[in-house]
mmCIF file of C-alpha atoms and ligand atoms in Angstrom:
data_model
loop_
_atom_site.group_PDB
_atom_site.id
_atom_site.type_symbol
_atom_site.label_atom_id
_atom_site.label_comp_id
_atom_site.label_asym_id
_atom_site.label_seq_id
_atom_site.Cartn_x
_atom_site.Cartn_y
_atom_site.Cartn_z
ATOM 1 C CA THR A 5 5.668 -8.714 -17.107
ATOM 2 C CA TYR A 6 5.130 -11.729 -15.012
ATOM 3 C CA PRO A 7 8.003 -14.091 -14.414
ATOM 4 C CA ALA A 8 7.195 -17.638 -13.650
ATOM 5 C CA ILE A 9 6.662 -18.311 -9.859
ATOM 6 C CA GLY A 10 10.210 -20.647 -8.494
ATOM 7 C CA THR A 11 9.316 -24.093 -8.561
ATOM 8 C CA GLU A 12 11.397 -23.359 -4.708
ATOM 9 C CA ILE A 13 7.596 -21.032 -2.955
ATOM 10 C CA ILE A 14 5.910 -23.074 -5.356
ATOM 11 C CA ASN A 15 7.158 -26.433 -3.506
ATOM 12 C CA LEU A 16 6.913 -24.053 -0.228
ATOM 13 C CA ILE A 17 2.896 -23.146 -0.332
ATOM 14 C CA THR A 18 2.337 -26.939 -1.239
ATOM 15 C CA TYR A 19 3.858 -28.998 1.596
ATOM 16 C CA SER A 20 4.090 -26.665 4.770
ATOM 17 C CA LYS A 21 0.217 -27.375 6.337
ATOM 18 C CA GLU A 22 0.218 -23.351 8.896
ATOM 19 C CA PHE A 23 0.859 -19.801 8.006
ATOM 20 C CA ILE A 24 0.780 -16.632 8.667
ATOM 21 C CA VAL A 25 0.111 -14.209 6.056
ATOM 22 C CA VAL A 26 0.899 -10.222 7.183
ATOM 23 C CA GLY A 27 0.831 -6.921 4.875
ATOM 24 C CA HIS A 28 2.681 -3.465 5.375
ATOM 25 C CA VAL A 29 1.653 -0.896 8.586
ATOM 26 C CA SER A 30 -1.356 1.913 8.184
ATOM 27 C CA PRO A 31 -2.461 -0.922 5.104
ATOM 28 C CA ASP A 32 -4.166 0.451 2.894
ATOM 29 C CA GLY A 33 -6.264 -1.812 -0.067
ATOM 30 C CA ASP A 34 -4.269 -3.514 -1.888
ATOM 31 C CA CYS A 35 -2.497 -4.994 0.827
ATOM 32 C CA LEU A 36 -5.814 -6.504 3.166
ATOM 33 C CA SER A 37 -7.734 -7.742 -0.060
ATOM 34 C CA SER A 38 -3.517 -9.355 -0.571
ATOM 35 C CA GLU A 39 -3.487 -10.320 3.396
ATOM 36 C CA ILE A 40 -6.983 -11.988 2.504
ATOM 37 C CA SER A 41 -6.881 -12.825 -1.068
ATOM 38 C CA MET A 42 -3.558 -14.920 0.331
ATOM 39 C CA LYS A 43 -5.617 -16.839 3.182
ATOM 40 C CA GLU A 44 -8.211 -17.678 1.315
ATOM 41 C CA LEU A 45 -6.342 -19.213 -1.363
ATOM 42 C CA LEU A 46 -4.232 -21.628 1.229
ATOM 43 C CA LEU A 47 -7.799 -22.810 2.415
ATOM 44 C CA LYS A 48 -8.824 -23.126 -0.351
ATOM 45 C CA MET A 49 -5.597 -25.203 -0.468
ATOM 46 C CA GLY A 50 -7.281 -27.313 3.122
ATOM 47 C CA LYS A 51 -3.718 -25.193 5.309
ATOM 48 C CA THR A 52 -4.586 -23.414 8.970
ATOM 49 C CA VAL A 53 -4.208 -20.005 8.669
ATOM 50 C CA HIS A 54 -3.534 -16.909 10.258
ATOM 51 C CA MET A 55 -3.763 -13.208 8.983
ATOM 52 C CA ALA A 56 -1.519 -10.227 10.946
ATOM 53 C CA ASN A 57 -1.740 -6.427 10.400
ATOM 54 C CA ALA A 58 0.428 -4.049 13.064
ATOM 55 C CA GLY A 59 -2.331 -1.603 12.166
ATOM 56 C CA PRO A 60 -2.804 1.480 12.992
ATOM 57 C CA PHE A 61 -6.440 0.980 10.106
ATOM 58 C CA ASP A 62 -5.748 4.803 9.887
ATOM 59 C CA ARG A 63 -7.150 5.039 6.109
ATOM 60 C CA SER A 64 -10.435 5.220 4.704
ATOM 61 C CA GLU A 65 -10.672 3.030 1.287
ATOM 62 C CA ILE A 66 -10.324 -0.099 3.415
ATOM 63 C CA THR A 67 -13.734 0.987 5.534
ATOM 64 C CA SER A 68 -14.726 -2.573 3.871
ATOM 65 C CA LEU A 69 -12.679 -4.629 4.848
ATOM 66 C CA ARG A 70 -12.386 -4.828 8.201
ATOM 67 C CA SER A 71 -11.175 -8.683 9.396
ATOM 68 C CA ASP A 72 -9.794 -10.625 11.796
ATOM 69 C CA PHE A 73 -5.977 -9.351 11.352
ATOM 70 C CA LEU A 74 -4.418 -10.501 15.073
ATOM 71 C CA PRO A 75 -2.702 -7.669 15.788
ATOM 72 C CA HIS A 76 0.371 -8.978 17.351
ATOM 73 C CA ILE A 77 1.932 -12.614 16.445
ATOM 74 C CA ASP A 78 2.533 -14.806 20.461
ATOM 75 C CA ALA A 79 4.914 -17.587 21.108
ATOM 76 C CA GLU A 80 3.152 -20.397 20.950
ATOM 77 C CA LEU A 81 2.015 -19.609 17.365
ATOM 78 C CA VAL A 82 5.439 -19.162 16.668
ATOM 79 C CA SER A 83 7.575 -22.665 18.149
ATOM 80 C CA ARG A 84 4.789 -24.384 15.581
ATOM 81 C CA LYS A 85 7.337 -23.339 13.268
ATOM 82 C CA PRO A 86 4.996 -22.058 10.049
ATOM 83 C CA VAL A 87 6.375 -20.349 7.105
ATOM 84 C CA VAL A 88 5.904 -16.424 6.807
ATOM 85 C CA ILE A 89 3.470 -14.901 3.580
ATOM 86 C CA VAL A 90 4.508 -10.946 3.664
ATOM 87 C CA VAL A 91 2.284 -9.583 1.033
ATOM 88 C CA ASP A 92 1.953 -5.693 0.050
ATOM 89 C CA CYS A 93 4.998 -4.265 1.308
ATOM 90 C CA SER A 94 8.904 -6.346 1.072
ATOM 91 C CA SER A 95 10.683 -4.630 3.440
ATOM 92 C CA SER A 96 11.522 -5.534 6.966
ATOM 93 C CA ASP A 97 10.502 -2.281 9.104
ATOM 94 C CA ARG A 98 7.190 -1.346 7.509
ATOM 95 C CA LEU A 99 5.949 -4.979 9.431
ATOM 96 C CA GLY A 100 6.514 -2.573 12.526
ATOM 97 C CA THR A 101 6.056 -4.883 15.593
ATOM 98 C CA ILE A 102 5.469 -8.014 13.979
ATOM 99 C CA ALA A 103 8.817 -7.633 12.077
ATOM 100 C CA ASP A 104 10.199 -8.906 15.358
ATOM 101 C CA GLU A 105 7.756 -11.280 15.910
ATOM 102 C CA ILE A 106 8.743 -13.331 13.165
ATOM 103 C CA THR A 107 11.827 -13.543 12.626
ATOM 104 C CA GLY A 108 13.818 -17.131 12.541
ATOM 105 C CA LEU A 109 10.878 -18.506 10.693
ATOM 106 C CA THR A 110 10.420 -18.951 6.716
ATOM 107 C CA THR A 111 9.607 -15.651 5.321
ATOM 108 C CA ILE A 112 8.155 -15.795 1.396
ATOM 109 C CA ILE A 113 7.316 -12.152 -0.235
ATOM 110 C CA PHE A 114 4.935 -11.279 -3.068
ATOM 111 C CA ASP A 115 5.499 -8.040 -3.166
ATOM 112 C CA HIS A 116 5.000 -4.763 -6.361
ATOM 113 C CA HIS A 117 7.849 -2.721 -5.154
ATOM 114 C CA SER A 118 11.295 -2.419 -5.703
ATOM 115 C CA SER A 119 13.043 -0.441 -2.469
ATOM 116 C CA GLY A 120 13.969 -2.131 0.839
ATOM 117 C CA GLU A 121 16.319 -4.439 1.744
ATOM 118 C CA GLN A 122 17.036 -8.089 1.526
ATOM 119 C CA PHE A 123 14.454 -9.352 3.435
ATOM 120 C CA GLY A 124 12.236 -12.895 2.838
ATOM 121 C CA ASP A 125 13.599 -16.077 2.448
ATOM 122 C CA PHE A 126 12.046 -16.106 -1.068
ATOM 123 C CA ARG A 127 11.082 -13.425 -2.637
ATOM 124 C CA TYR A 128 8.766 -13.381 -6.278
ATOM 125 C CA ILE A 129 8.634 -9.151 -6.491
ATOM 126 C CA VAL A 130 7.474 -7.484 -10.167
ATOM 127 C CA PRO A 131 7.489 -3.439 -9.397
ATOM 128 C CA ASN A 132 5.891 -3.536 -13.176
ATOM 129 C CA SER A 133 2.333 -5.205 -11.404
ATOM 130 C CA VAL A 134 0.058 -2.741 -10.140
ATOM 131 C CA SER A 135 -1.329 -4.163 -7.359
ATOM 132 C CA THR A 136 -0.266 -6.445 -5.229
ATOM 133 C CA THR A 137 -3.676 -8.697 -6.147
ATOM 134 C CA MET A 138 -2.781 -8.849 -9.242
ATOM 135 C CA ILE A 139 0.726 -10.917 -8.412
ATOM 136 C CA ILE A 140 -1.267 -12.986 -5.557
ATOM 137 C CA MET A 141 -4.291 -13.632 -8.933
ATOM 138 C CA LYS A 142 -0.576 -15.212 -10.845
ATOM 139 C CA LEU A 143 -0.426 -17.692 -7.810
ATOM 140 C CA TYR A 144 -4.065 -18.511 -8.137
ATOM 141 C CA GLN A 145 -3.058 -19.375 -11.259
ATOM 142 C CA ALA A 146 -0.233 -21.638 -11.129
ATOM 143 C CA LEU A 147 -1.388 -23.441 -8.132
ATOM 144 C CA GLY A 148 -4.445 -24.058 -10.632
ATOM 145 C CA VAL A 149 -6.971 -23.145 -7.582
ATOM 146 C CA GLU A 150 -10.358 -21.413 -8.564
ATOM 147 C CA ILE A 151 -10.901 -17.318 -8.402
ATOM 148 C CA SER A 152 -14.707 -17.210 -6.728
ATOM 149 C CA LYS A 153 -16.365 -14.607 -7.436
ATOM 150 C CA GLU A 154 -16.140 -13.269 -3.677
ATOM 151 C CA ILE A 155 -11.720 -13.379 -4.018
ATOM 152 C CA ALA A 156 -11.919 -12.069 -7.775
ATOM 153 C CA ASP A 157 -13.756 -9.006 -6.420
ATOM 154 C CA HIS A 158 -10.990 -8.599 -3.332
ATOM 155 C CA LEU A 159 -7.874 -8.600 -6.673
ATOM 156 C CA PHE A 160 -10.197 -6.177 -8.261
ATOM 157 C CA PHE A 161 -10.316 -3.966 -4.855
ATOM 158 C CA GLY A 162 -6.940 -3.633 -4.810
ATOM 159 C CA PHE A 163 -5.857 -2.968 -7.954
ATOM 160 C CA ALA A 164 -8.705 -0.352 -7.934
ATOM 161 C CA THR A 165 -7.086 1.119 -4.479
ATOM 162 C CA ASP A 166 -2.941 1.246 -5.970
ATOM 163 C CA THR A 167 -3.767 2.223 -9.692
ATOM 164 C CA GLY A 168 -6.827 5.750 -8.823
ATOM 165 C CA PHE A 169 -9.267 3.579 -10.374
ATOM 166 C CA PHE A 170 -7.154 3.063 -13.833
ATOM 167 C CA ARG A 171 -5.229 5.912 -13.928
ATOM 168 C CA PHE A 172 -1.902 4.660 -13.099
ATOM 169 C CA ILE A 173 -1.545 2.462 -15.525
ATOM 170 C CA ASN A 174 1.115 3.073 -18.516
ATOM 171 C CA ALA A 175 1.347 1.772 -22.048
ATOM 172 C CA HIS A 176 1.971 -1.816 -22.784
ATOM 173 C CA ARG A 177 -0.071 -3.154 -19.684
ATOM 174 C CA GLY A 178 -2.338 -4.496 -21.888
ATOM 175 C CA GLU A 179 -2.139 -7.475 -19.535
ATOM 176 C CA THR A 180 -3.334 -6.006 -16.893
ATOM 177 C CA LEU A 181 -6.398 -4.785 -18.307
ATOM 178 C CA ARG A 182 -7.525 -8.332 -19.713
ATOM 179 C CA MET A 183 -6.901 -9.781 -16.102
ATOM 180 C CA VAL A 184 -9.854 -7.281 -14.920
ATOM 181 C CA ALA A 185 -11.098 -8.380 -17.621
ATOM 182 C CA ASP A 186 -11.601 -11.958 -16.583
ATOM 183 C CA LEU A 187 -12.526 -10.756 -13.059
ATOM 184 C CA VAL A 188 -14.939 -8.184 -14.491
ATOM 185 C CA ASP A 189 -16.559 -11.348 -16.145
ATOM 186 C CA ILE A 190 -16.338 -13.579 -13.218
ATOM 187 C CA GLY A 191 -18.748 -10.633 -11.775
ATOM 188 C CA VAL A 192 -16.735 -8.382 -10.114
ATOM 189 C CA SER A 193 -19.447 -5.289 -11.262
ATOM 190 C CA PRO A 194 -16.472 -1.538 -11.443
ATOM 191 C CA ASN A 195 -19.298 0.625 -10.335
ATOM 192 C CA MET A 196 -20.030 -0.940 -6.688
ATOM 193 C CA MET A 197 -15.754 -1.156 -6.686
ATOM 194 C CA SER A 198 -15.650 2.343 -7.266
ATOM 195 C CA ASP A 199 -18.676 2.924 -4.536
ATOM 196 C CA LYS A 200 -16.424 1.224 -2.205
ATOM 197 C CA MET A 201 -13.530 2.828 -3.326
ATOM 198 C CA THR A 202 -14.379 6.392 -2.542
ATOM 199 C CA GLY A 203 -17.121 5.784 -0.758
ATOM 200 C CA GLY A 204 -18.280 5.042 3.173
ATOM 201 C CA LYS A 205 -16.294 8.563 4.531
ATOM 202 C CA SER A 206 -17.274 10.744 7.315
ATOM 203 C CA LEU A 207 -18.072 14.824 6.825
ATOM 204 C CA GLY A 208 -15.905 15.668 9.426
ATOM 205 C CA TYR A 209 -12.999 13.984 7.118
ATOM 206 C CA VAL A 210 -14.630 15.476 4.113
ATOM 207 C CA LYS A 211 -14.140 18.894 5.724
ATOM 208 C CA TYR A 212 -10.575 17.610 6.281
ATOM 209 C CA LEU A 213 -9.921 17.026 3.726
ATOM 210 C CA GLY A 214 -10.953 21.006 2.335
ATOM 211 C CA LYS A 215 -8.527 22.604 4.634
ATOM 212 C CA LEU A 216 -6.250 20.680 3.732
ATOM 213 C CA ILE A 217 -6.267 21.453 0.482
ATOM 214 C CA ASP A 218 -7.636 25.536 1.342
ATOM 215 C CA ARG A 219 -3.390 25.231 3.257
ATOM 216 C CA SER A 220 -1.969 24.293 0.239
ATOM 217 C CA GLU A 221 1.024 26.386 -0.804
ATOM 218 C CA SER A 222 3.258 25.731 -4.438
ATOM 219 C CA HIS A 223 6.240 26.571 -4.315
ATOM 220 C CA ILE A 224 9.391 26.293 -7.094
ATOM 221 C CA GLY A 225 7.742 28.528 -9.332
ATOM 222 C CA GLY A 226 4.753 26.618 -9.592
ATOM 223 C CA LYS A 227 6.380 22.936 -9.302
ATOM 224 C CA LEU A 228 6.225 22.381 -6.359
ATOM 225 C CA MET A 229 2.875 22.014 -4.663
ATOM 226 C CA ILE A 230 2.251 21.476 -0.691
ATOM 227 C CA SER A 231 0.377 20.686 2.312
ATOM 228 C CA SER A 232 0.053 19.884 5.998
ATOM 229 C CA SER A 233 -1.544 18.332 8.077
ATOM 230 C CA TYR A 234 -1.547 19.521 12.152
ATOM 231 C CA LEU A 235 -2.035 18.447 16.033
ATOM 232 C CA SER A 236 -3.513 21.174 16.481
ATOM 233 C CA ASP A 237 -6.674 20.073 13.250
ATOM 234 C CA SER A 238 -7.368 17.230 15.490
ATOM 235 C CA LYS A 239 -9.887 19.166 17.962
ATOM 236 C CA GLU A 240 -11.685 20.500 14.913
ATOM 237 C CA TYR A 241 -12.064 17.593 12.382
ATOM 238 C CA ILE A 242 -11.461 14.027 11.765
ATOM 239 C CA THR A 243 -7.519 13.934 10.868
ATOM 240 C CA THR A 244 -7.112 10.403 12.211
ATOM 241 C CA ASP A 245 -7.798 8.901 8.662
ATOM 242 C CA LYS A 246 -4.710 9.433 5.763
ATOM 243 C CA PRO A 247 -5.551 12.176 3.320
ATOM 244 C CA SER A 248 -7.617 9.769 0.275
ATOM 245 C CA ASP A 249 -6.200 9.523 -2.805
ATOM 246 C CA THR A 250 -8.375 12.586 -3.069
ATOM 247 C CA LEU A 251 -6.270 15.439 -2.117
ATOM 248 C CA TYR A 252 -3.017 13.855 -4.409
ATOM 249 C CA SER A 253 -4.935 14.695 -7.381
ATOM 250 C CA MET A 254 -6.917 17.814 -6.585
ATOM 251 C CA LEU A 255 -3.636 19.431 -5.952
ATOM 252 C CA LEU A 256 -1.817 17.209 -9.034
ATOM 253 C CA SER A 257 -4.107 18.975 -10.993
ATOM 254 C CA ILE A 258 -3.195 22.194 -11.461
ATOM 255 C CA LYS A 259 -0.418 23.482 -14.219
ATOM 256 C CA GLY A 260 2.641 23.090 -14.295
ATOM 257 C CA VAL A 261 3.357 20.679 -10.565
ATOM 258 C CA GLN A 262 5.179 18.079 -10.920
ATOM 259 C CA VAL A 263 5.862 16.589 -7.394
ATOM 260 C CA VAL A 264 2.882 16.512 -4.630
ATOM 261 C CA LEU A 265 4.734 17.104 -0.826
ATOM 262 C CA PHE A 266 1.611 15.983 2.066
ATOM 263 C CA PHE A 267 3.494 16.542 5.390
ATOM 264 C CA LYS A 268 1.238 15.212 8.542
ATOM 265 C CA GLU A 269 2.471 16.520 12.811
ATOM 266 C CA VAL A 270 2.585 13.075 14.548
ATOM 267 C CA SER A 271 4.270 14.496 17.692
ATOM 268 C CA GLU A 272 6.429 17.374 18.161
ATOM 269 C CA ASN A 273 9.356 15.417 17.032
ATOM 270 C CA VAL A 274 7.830 12.921 14.618
ATOM 271 C CA THR A 275 7.117 13.889 10.722
ATOM 272 C CA GLU A 276 5.048 11.655 8.382
ATOM 273 C CA VAL A 277 5.497 13.059 4.425
ATOM 274 C CA GLY A 278 3.626 11.563 2.207
ATOM 275 C CA PHE A 279 5.063 11.730 -1.815
ATOM 276 C CA ARG A 280 3.657 12.573 -4.990
ATOM 277 C CA ALA A 281 4.743 13.044 -8.947
ATOM 278 C CA SER A 282 3.003 13.837 -11.537
ATOM 279 C CA HIS A 283 3.282 10.902 -15.158
ATOM 280 C CA PRO A 284 5.065 13.043 -17.006
ATOM 281 C CA SER A 285 7.401 14.817 -14.325
ATOM 282 C CA LYS A 286 11.488 12.642 -13.554
ATOM 283 C CA VAL A 287 11.244 13.366 -10.061
ATOM 284 C CA ASP A 288 11.438 9.047 -8.633
ATOM 285 C CA VAL A 289 9.831 9.788 -5.591
ATOM 286 C CA GLY A 290 10.225 6.569 -4.474
ATOM 287 C CA ALA A 291 14.221 7.501 -4.400
ATOM 288 C CA LEU A 292 14.331 11.018 -2.841
ATOM 289 C CA ALA A 293 11.419 9.291 -0.433
ATOM 290 C CA GLU A 294 14.667 6.135 0.540
ATOM 291 C CA SER A 295 17.121 8.711 0.592
ATOM 292 C CA PHE A 296 15.521 10.187 3.876
ATOM 293 C CA GLY A 297 14.507 5.965 5.197
ATOM 294 C CA GLY A 298 11.211 5.049 3.260
ATOM 295 C CA GLY A 299 10.611 4.610 -0.153
ATOM 296 C CA GLY A 300 7.411 3.539 -2.567
ATOM 297 C CA HIS A 301 6.798 3.206 -5.817
ATOM 298 C CA LYS A 302 8.256 6.846 -8.809
ATOM 299 C CA LYS A 303 4.738 8.131 -8.561
ATOM 300 C CA ALA A 304 3.339 7.727 -4.607
ATOM 301 C CA ALA A 305 5.490 6.710 -1.889
ATOM 302 C CA GLY A 306 6.361 7.902 1.374
ATOM 303 C CA VAL A 307 8.243 8.102 4.871
ATOM 304 C CA THR A 308 8.309 9.007 9.178
ATOM 305 C CA VAL A 309 10.367 11.429 10.135
ATOM 306 C CA PRO A 310 12.271 11.810 14.108
ATOM 307 C CA LYS A 311 12.029 15.550 14.047
ATOM 308 C CA ASN A 312 10.090 18.244 14.172
ATOM 309 C CA ILE A 313 7.386 19.217 11.148
ATOM 310 C CA ALA A 314 9.592 22.686 10.518
ATOM 311 C CA LEU A 315 12.639 20.758 9.600
ATOM 312 C CA VAL A 316 11.970 18.229 7.419
ATOM 313 C CA LYS A 317 9.392 20.286 5.303
ATOM 314 C CA GLU A 318 12.806 23.055 5.354
ATOM 315 C CA GLU A 319 14.910 19.841 4.073
ATOM 316 C CA LEU A 320 12.675 17.959 1.555
ATOM 317 C CA LEU A 321 11.502 21.639 0.029
ATOM 318 C CA LYS A 322 16.085 22.354 -0.398
ATOM 319 C CA ALA A 323 16.036 18.258 -1.423
ATOM 320 C CA VAL A 324 12.856 18.764 -4.710
ATOM 321 C CA LYS A 325 15.206 22.559 -5.395
ATOM 322 C CA ASN A 326 16.952 20.383 -6.384
ATOM 323 C CA LEU A 327 15.467 17.977 -8.365
ATOM 324 C CA LEU A 328 13.149 19.945 -10.527
HETATM 325 P P1 5GP B 19 0.808 6.910 0.986
HETATM 326 O O1 5GP B 19 0.901 7.580 1.355
HETATM 327 O O2 5GP B 19 -0.536 5.888 0.110
HETATM 328 O O3 5GP B 19 0.035 6.916 2.557
HETATM 329 O O4 5GP B 19 1.866 5.995 0.608
HETATM 330 C C1 5GP B 19 2.126 5.516 -1.299
HETATM 331 C C2 5GP B 19 2.921 4.510 -1.124
HETATM 332 O O5 5GP B 19 4.273 4.834 -0.272
HETATM 333 C C3 5GP B 19 2.400 2.895 -0.828
HETATM 334 O O6 5GP B 19 2.904 2.258 -1.708
HETATM 335 C C4 5GP B 19 4.040 2.944 -0.578
HETATM 336 O O7 5GP B 19 4.844 1.760 -0.922
HETATM 337 C C5 5GP B 19 5.092 3.748 0.108
HETATM 338 N N1 5GP B 19 5.032 4.572 1.178
HETATM 339 C C6 5GP B 19 4.573 5.193 2.386
HETATM 340 N N2 5GP B 19 4.788 5.070 3.666
HETATM 341 C C7 5GP B 19 6.418 4.299 3.897
HETATM 342 C C8 5GP B 19 6.625 4.524 4.389
HETATM 343 O O8 5GP B 19 7.108 5.016 5.671
HETATM 344 N N3 5GP B 19 7.665 3.486 4.232
HETATM 345 C C9 5GP B 19 8.046 3.096 2.897
HETATM 346 N N4 5GP B 19 9.155 2.680 3.053
HETATM 347 N N5 5GP B 19 7.100 3.281 2.533
HETATM 348 C C10 5GP B 19 6.778 3.769 2.148
HETATM 349 MN MN1 MN B 20 0.437 -0.937 0.298
HETATM 350 MN MN1 MN B 21 0.098 -1.924 -3.475
#
């Protein structure tokens, strides 16, 4: 699954002194765990390292990962010409405001998303990797840097959040499980990681989730489930957190469902859409999201569309109808 990491990348990391590690907007567990484990790797090699993320920090699974992420990269830092390492993201628009701030700096990408433009000077992209943290584990091994218990926790956490805790792993991916077994041998407790991933939520968030399930609708003869979140919800519920994997897995558990769409009214003319496809479904939601300007993976994707929620819903229902 993992090709050798190119010597240009290994040399650039080995011989550069200062780095900025960056991840995607609205970071998830894999993104922040990747940023932190990349920072620790570089620190162990004696480098100067900064971490940046444009936010918003709006996902419940990252509660345990709050750390010293710069919201911006200032001109003084840029003038020292640090090397930028982008993790869990391979298109510049997913970096938010940071994209502009790093233009002109040498950039290395470590990611498992296949969509996105040719961005970055050096790219190590493994679409078959279940998480970016598993790619970073390979980088630790390639550079001969020891993986401490704390790093192992981070590498496992990214694996856990991106696989829905061991669910989204395909056949013939024994290598992934053997890598995870090594992390458990270093001292990671999957039991504790599971609590970290699913715990820490507020009652208001769980009630919001209940409302979204209550509001869900079946379309296209039961093959599509949709749910929606409106601006007015914020008066009654805590809606600042993105709905977790729980909403999608509940709706995907309904017999015959192939695709789940979640629409969130961000403002009158901005709508966020989350996509999920069932395992047997032939629909590639990553490609579908890409056709609307977003991206992701075959089974999980997303996009933000600068249009009213009613209009976005209509367009997407039509597009999914054509695919099913
Ligand atoms: P989530 O539903 O967890 O926000 O996103 C699922 C997957 O879709 C993420 O892993 C990410 O790859 C992708 N994704 C979500 N939102 C966007 C977006 O606005 N643009 C792109 N390119 N990908 C997205
Ligand atoms: Mn991510
Ligand atoms: Mn990821």
